Amino acid sequence: MTRIPLNRAETDSQAMQTRLEMSTAEIGLAVRTTNCLEEKGVFTVHDLLNCTRDDLLSISNFGEKTLEEVYGALEKHGFFRPGRQIPRQAK
C-alpha cells in the first residue's frame, strides 16, 4: 500500500488541533488547578484559551499564582500570551 504524504500545512493543522484538544490535566497542571478549571467548565486547552484573565481569576480558589501556573503550562505547549516573547530555539 502506498501512502500519500500530507502537505506541511495539513500536518501543522492536525498538530495544532491535537494540542487544542488536550485536557487541562495533560498539560501538567496541578490536580487542584485542574479541579478548579473543571468546576468552571474548562476541560481542554481550547476551553482555556477562550478564557480571559478575569474569567480565570473569578474562579473560586484561583489566584495570581495559579494563573501563572496555567500560563507556564500553556507556554510549554507553544501557546504564548500576546506581547510575550517566544523563546529562541536552541541550535
PDB file of C-alpha atoms in Angstrom:
ATOM      1  CA  MET A   1       0.000   0.000   0.000  1.00  0.00           C
ATOM      2  CA  THR A   2       1.409   3.378  -0.973  1.00  0.00           C
ATOM      3  CA  ARG A   3       0.861   6.256   1.425  1.00  0.00           C
ATOM      4  CA  ILE A   4       0.418   9.762   0.141  1.00  0.00           C
ATOM      5  CA  PRO A   5       2.220  12.232   2.449  1.00  0.00           C
ATOM      6  CA  LEU A   6       0.227  15.128   3.824  1.00  0.00           C
ATOM      7  CA  ASN A   7       1.469  18.556   2.971  1.00  0.00           C
ATOM      8  CA  ARG A   8       3.094  20.666   5.674  1.00  0.00           C
ATOM      9  CA  ALA A   9       0.036  22.868   6.271  1.00  0.00           C
ATOM     10  CA  GLU A  10      -2.202  19.849   6.836  1.00  0.00           C
ATOM     11  CA  THR A  11       0.324  18.289   9.194  1.00  0.00           C
ATOM     12  CA  ASP A  12       0.697  21.550  11.153  1.00  0.00           C
ATOM     13  CA  SER A  13      -3.072  21.973  11.300  1.00  0.00           C
ATOM     14  CA  GLN A  14      -3.516  18.450  12.669  1.00  0.00           C
ATOM     15  CA  ALA A  15      -0.782  19.033  15.264  1.00  0.00           C
ATOM     16  CA  MET A  16      -2.467  22.255  16.391  1.00  0.00           C
ATOM     17  CA  GLN A  17      -5.851  20.525  16.636  1.00  0.00           C
ATOM     18  CA  THR A  18      -4.293  17.770  18.760  1.00  0.00           C
ATOM     19  CA  ARG A  19      -2.766  20.356  21.131  1.00  0.00           C
ATOM     20  CA  LEU A  20      -6.067  22.242  21.401  1.00  0.00           C
ATOM     21  CA  GLU A  21      -7.909  19.025  22.292  1.00  0.00           C
ATOM     22  CA  MET A  22      -5.523  18.155  25.149  1.00  0.00           C
ATOM     23  CA  SER A  23      -7.194  18.099  28.546  1.00  0.00           C
ATOM     24  CA  THR A  24      -6.099  20.584  31.174  1.00  0.00           C
ATOM     25  CA  ALA A  25      -4.691  17.646  33.148  1.00  0.00           C
ATOM     26  CA  GLU A  26      -2.478  16.630  30.206  1.00  0.00           C
ATOM     27  CA  ILE A  27      -0.612  19.933  30.083  1.00  0.00           C
ATOM     28  CA  GLY A  28       0.936  19.479  33.510  1.00  0.00           C
ATOM     29  CA  LEU A  29      -1.305  21.482  35.821  1.00  0.00           C
ATOM     30  CA  ALA A  30      -1.642  20.580  39.494  1.00  0.00           C
ATOM     31  CA  VAL A  31      -4.684  18.492  40.369  1.00  0.00           C
ATOM     32  CA  ARG A  32      -6.128  21.375  42.418  1.00  0.00           C
ATOM     33  CA  THR A  33      -5.798  23.718  39.439  1.00  0.00           C
ATOM     34  CA  THR A  34      -7.390  21.196  37.082  1.00  0.00           C
ATOM     35  CA  ASN A  35     -10.267  20.703  39.526  1.00  0.00           C
ATOM     36  CA  CYS A  36     -10.852  24.475  39.766  1.00  0.00           C
ATOM     37  CA  LEU A  37     -10.943  24.750  35.978  1.00  0.00           C
ATOM     38  CA  GLU A  38     -13.248  21.766  35.539  1.00  0.00           C
ATOM     39  CA  GLU A  39     -15.712  23.197  38.077  1.00  0.00           C
ATOM     40  CA  LYS A  40     -15.917  26.252  35.787  1.00  0.00           C
ATOM     41  CA  GLY A  41     -16.431  24.022  32.707  1.00  0.00           C
ATOM     42  CA  VAL A  42     -12.888  24.360  31.363  1.00  0.00           C
ATOM     43  CA  PHE A  43     -11.741  20.900  30.254  1.00  0.00           C
ATOM     44  CA  THR A  44      -9.426  21.392  27.272  1.00  0.00           C
ATOM     45  CA  VAL A  45      -6.656  23.724  26.123  1.00  0.00           C
ATOM     46  CA  HIS A  46      -9.154  25.175  23.642  1.00  0.00           C
ATOM     47  CA  ASP A  47     -11.546  25.985  26.509  1.00  0.00           C
ATOM     48  CA  LEU A  48      -8.689  27.514  28.482  1.00  0.00           C
ATOM     49  CA  LEU A  49      -7.560  29.702  25.598  1.00  0.00           C
ATOM     50  CA  ASN A  50     -11.093  31.088  25.334  1.00  0.00           C
ATOM     51  CA  CYS A  51     -10.959  32.324  28.942  1.00  0.00           C
ATOM     52  CA  THR A  52      -9.784  35.803  29.765  1.00  0.00           C
ATOM     53  CA  ARG A  53      -7.503  36.572  32.671  1.00  0.00           C
ATOM     54  CA  ASP A  54     -10.537  37.954  34.537  1.00  0.00           C
ATOM     55  CA  ASP A  55     -12.557  34.796  33.762  1.00  0.00           C
ATOM     56  CA  LEU A  56      -9.847  32.682  35.350  1.00  0.00           C
ATOM     57  CA  LEU A  57      -9.357  34.942  38.369  1.00  0.00           C
ATOM     58  CA  SER A  58     -13.121  34.837  39.034  1.00  0.00           C
ATOM     59  CA  ILE A  59     -12.866  31.096  39.747  1.00  0.00           C
ATOM     60  CA  SER A  60     -13.018  30.237  43.445  1.00  0.00           C
ATOM     61  CA  ASN A  61      -9.541  29.465  44.893  1.00  0.00           C
ATOM     62  CA  PHE A  62      -7.862  30.650  41.681  1.00  0.00           C
ATOM     63  CA  GLY A  63      -5.386  33.473  42.222  1.00  0.00           C
ATOM     64  CA  GLU A  64      -2.351  35.065  40.596  1.00  0.00           C
ATOM     65  CA  LYS A  65      -0.079  32.138  41.491  1.00  0.00           C
ATOM     66  CA  THR A  66      -2.455  29.654  39.864  1.00  0.00           C
ATOM     67  CA  LEU A  67      -2.816  31.937  36.857  1.00  0.00           C
ATOM     68  CA  GLU A  68       0.981  31.945  36.405  1.00  0.00           C
ATOM     69  CA  GLU A  69       0.963  28.129  36.653  1.00  0.00           C
ATOM     70  CA  VAL A  70      -1.611  27.997  33.843  1.00  0.00           C
ATOM     71  CA  TYR A  71       0.338  30.453  31.668  1.00  0.00           C
ATOM     72  CA  GLY A  72       3.539  28.474  32.236  1.00  0.00           C
ATOM     73  CA  ALA A  73       1.882  25.187  31.262  1.00  0.00           C
ATOM     74  CA  LEU A  74       0.406  26.741  28.126  1.00  0.00           C
ATOM     75  CA  GLU A  75       3.785  28.187  27.143  1.00  0.00           C
ATOM     76  CA  LYS A  76       5.400  24.737  27.433  1.00  0.00           C
ATOM     77  CA  HIS A  77       2.948  23.637  24.740  1.00  0.00           C
ATOM     78  CA  GLY A  78       3.574  26.594  22.454  1.00  0.00           C
ATOM     79  CA  PHE A  79       0.751  28.942  23.486  1.00  0.00           C
ATOM     80  CA  PHE A  80       2.013  32.396  24.453  1.00  0.00           C
ATOM     81  CA  ARG A  81       0.187  35.456  25.768  1.00  0.00           C
ATOM     82  CA  PRO A  82       0.062  38.436  23.414  1.00  0.00           C
ATOM     83  CA  GLY A  83       3.174  40.516  23.886  1.00  0.00           C
ATOM     84  CA  ARG A  84       5.160  37.662  25.427  1.00  0.00           C
ATOM     85  CA  GLN A  85       8.497  36.876  23.815  1.00  0.00           C
ATOM     86  CA  ILE A  86       8.680  33.467  22.200  1.00  0.00           C
ATOM     87  CA  PRO A  87      11.919  31.849  23.365  1.00  0.00           C
ATOM     88  CA  ARG A  88      14.527  31.286  20.683  1.00  0.00           C
ATOM     89  CA  GLN A  89      15.099  27.710  19.631  1.00  0.00           C
ATOM     90  CA  ALA A  90      18.417  26.236  20.774  1.00  0.00           C
ATOM     91  CA  LYS A  91      20.683  25.425  17.866  1.00  0.00           C
TER      92      LYS A  91
END
